[in-house]
């Protein structure tokens, strides 16, 4: 027994680790079932109470229900993050590849474009369709051929062609960054869970939105230019007054029980927070009473020491607040010319990892919109070395800006993109000439983000959809079912064959194969990789290939037994002599897996990954686990039949 | 249970026959590739493809008829999954020029239906979209919502409050959906899957795929050259070329022959080819490994006899490893669904060819080389 201890420990550790890695996936599956049943139940209730409810209202209510369940138990979100993720082809969703339309960008950037420029651009556009050269390079070449300097259309006269080309290339890369930020901002608002927005090369963006039911609407997200606005933030006293009035109105609504769903919702959160309430018993009001009397302030928290009335709101509460604000009783209390808006990025996180956003009260009417911004640059202030953003406006905007800043010294102006606040700096003084300096960023990254946001208004990023793939949820479900069936029946077929052909040895191989599959899945979950349909195919293929190693070993053992060796000796030489063939053949397959991973995209990469992980697990299972079982049984003097 | 136990077959003596068999298979395949061509999926060719799920069973012939004269040229229509599913595919990525006015006309009609007599003008029209400007932002917003509800893909040109322009996408898929919505009124459908791949992406993918297959062959050549003598690596890689080319040939032969089997070369199929390259080398390695071992034991045995002996000894494991993998792949072929069918078919056939070639092609080539070179072949 002693000689096996080390190997047993390793194997048990591997199995324990696998189960640990896959456990969240199991929990997440259970949680989802639970959430779905609760949501479905709520849906029926709402429909019974109010059969005329509009579809979007219903959806909104159900989202709030979902949020509140998630909020009541932080482990739901935690498990969700750790689970084995399904690819778009399995859970449904949309994948879009966007490419910056350089030609359109050049058209926008060009100063005084004339007939020559337009026709050259059209030629360049055509050529770029079939060439690897970028539009910038082609147009530069064409203009040079015609003996026209690039500075005729771009940049300044002092710059030479090479400089301008470099600048134009940078501009087209910047356009990608802007487009990404705009899309990210919109996707956040749309509430897609786990979106992925990646940059590919210098001109492309890959957007993956899993589980989107309303593809048509999602496509709209990617179109159109973003709206940049400068809006006045209301002063704290005014904001606080409004909030108090909302709070009172809400308390009344909830007490009257007119909106039973919302009343229930505050119930569910209450239950969840009983632990939190327990530590705050010293307070005059218990948490529960506070919730009933001040529903609004229980989710929109104010900093008593703070000089502003920016409320802290947890991410899951944003939907709820929006719902409350849309109730007619509450709406009455808010003047028509103002509205509540949220910050685009979280300002902090709570102890349990929830993101917290600011909520501002701003004017509905913007003071200025983004078309006036001509440039923005993030940099470090040479005096204080604090990050700042220098913003420039055109002459029209500058005049307005001088008036606005002059009239609002000491007040704050929110810089908003598509309805979200990115920054709300205080006006220090009247700014003539349109050159402003924005301070107060935590770090240079934040300043860079603001630069992008400001430029998004200045120069919209023209993007084209060059590839789009949409998989509906029903097809995804069918694929999962097909994949699972294939894996199950594939396993059964292989296992039955192995048992018939190799008897007890075959049974050992079949049992170890289950562990191999367990390892593959857990490694995928552990690496936060995504399981795709080709990935499942990779697993099924691995089931077929995994026993190959066993076959090689068993055939060797048969040969050795045939020469008259003892079982123990046959096991030893069977394993050691089959080793080189097993390693050689698996390494070559592994190599092709690496190449496939490098060249492939999306689902195919998923296949390559499962293939490679499959090979590694197979080797471990066949050479370590099976070996141990054989050695152990042989040392006990057991007879192992090998057919 | 045992199969191929104590075989004693003179495989190498039959190698001329197998060369001819391989050559014939190869020629049939290549002739078909040349004359019938390979059919690439939209991953490589670019194009548009939509899968629609109708509420009631639908007549493919009728849909094909409905879509025949809408100006998209040859539109492929076939069932997808169950009998309520339809796949429509065209090579086009964009609406053809002749059809464009029709599409615009339809948008105009709809605008007039929603708000008769509303003033508007078309300010921009690209191949993918047209931009319509109305006189005030409110009209624009209403129109966007109304047209969107009817299935058009509309959006604002900008989020600016005074935005008066509406963007209507006129993709191929949109046009097909629009036509079907009109023609199949009693049987509403949902879009289950929609793919559109631009021509440039297709070219890039094609180049990458060929590169990937070639690169994997080179890597295997280097690895085997390092593990065995170079000539063995050459024999093995030639056998792999043989496997890949014959399987490709089979694609050309079988396309459209077996109903329900859709053999198009798409991304997963390329993945299958690469896997095939990686897998089919396994059997070859097993045989070579045994030849190497036998060379050490039987130092004086002539190479031909030695190879025969090695093949006979490893025959059962070559067959069984191939068989177990085939079992799993076969299940995948049957149960894996439409999306994986071509993928699993490639593997299914490729594994058979691969097993055959590792016995009859790879070793035979090594033997012929050795006899030509008239020197003693050495391993490692």
XYZ file of C-alpha atoms in Angstrom, chain A residues 375-391 415 423 425 428 435-452 454:
40
model
C -10.685 67.729 -29.875
C -9.845 66.282 -26.494
C -6.515 65.139 -25.117
C -5.816 63.344 -21.852
C -2.543 64.328 -20.285
C -0.801 65.021 -17.001
C -0.899 68.533 -15.617
C 2.703 69.781 -15.804
C 2.342 71.657 -12.487
C 0.553 69.173 -10.269
C 1.142 66.035 -12.390
C -2.532 65.208 -11.855
C -4.373 63.675 -14.811
C -6.367 66.203 -16.816
C -8.248 66.379 -20.086
C -7.900 69.361 -22.387
C -10.998 69.950 -24.428
C -20.582 65.146 -19.272
C -17.791 62.963 -15.309
C -16.677 68.536 -12.979
C -14.230 77.103 -11.731
C -10.391 75.679 -24.400
C -11.278 73.946 -21.143
C -9.322 71.887 -18.715
C -11.153 69.092 -16.898
C -9.680 67.909 -13.602
C -10.591 65.478 -10.882
C -9.785 62.171 -12.518
C -8.349 59.474 -10.277
C -5.766 58.318 -12.777
C -4.660 58.624 -16.350
C -6.891 55.737 -17.460
C -9.935 57.605 -16.294
C -8.728 60.691 -18.136
C -8.188 58.617 -21.287
C -11.736 57.315 -21.029
C -13.078 60.837 -20.798
C -10.997 61.794 -23.816
C -12.605 58.951 -25.775
C -15.542 63.594 -25.610
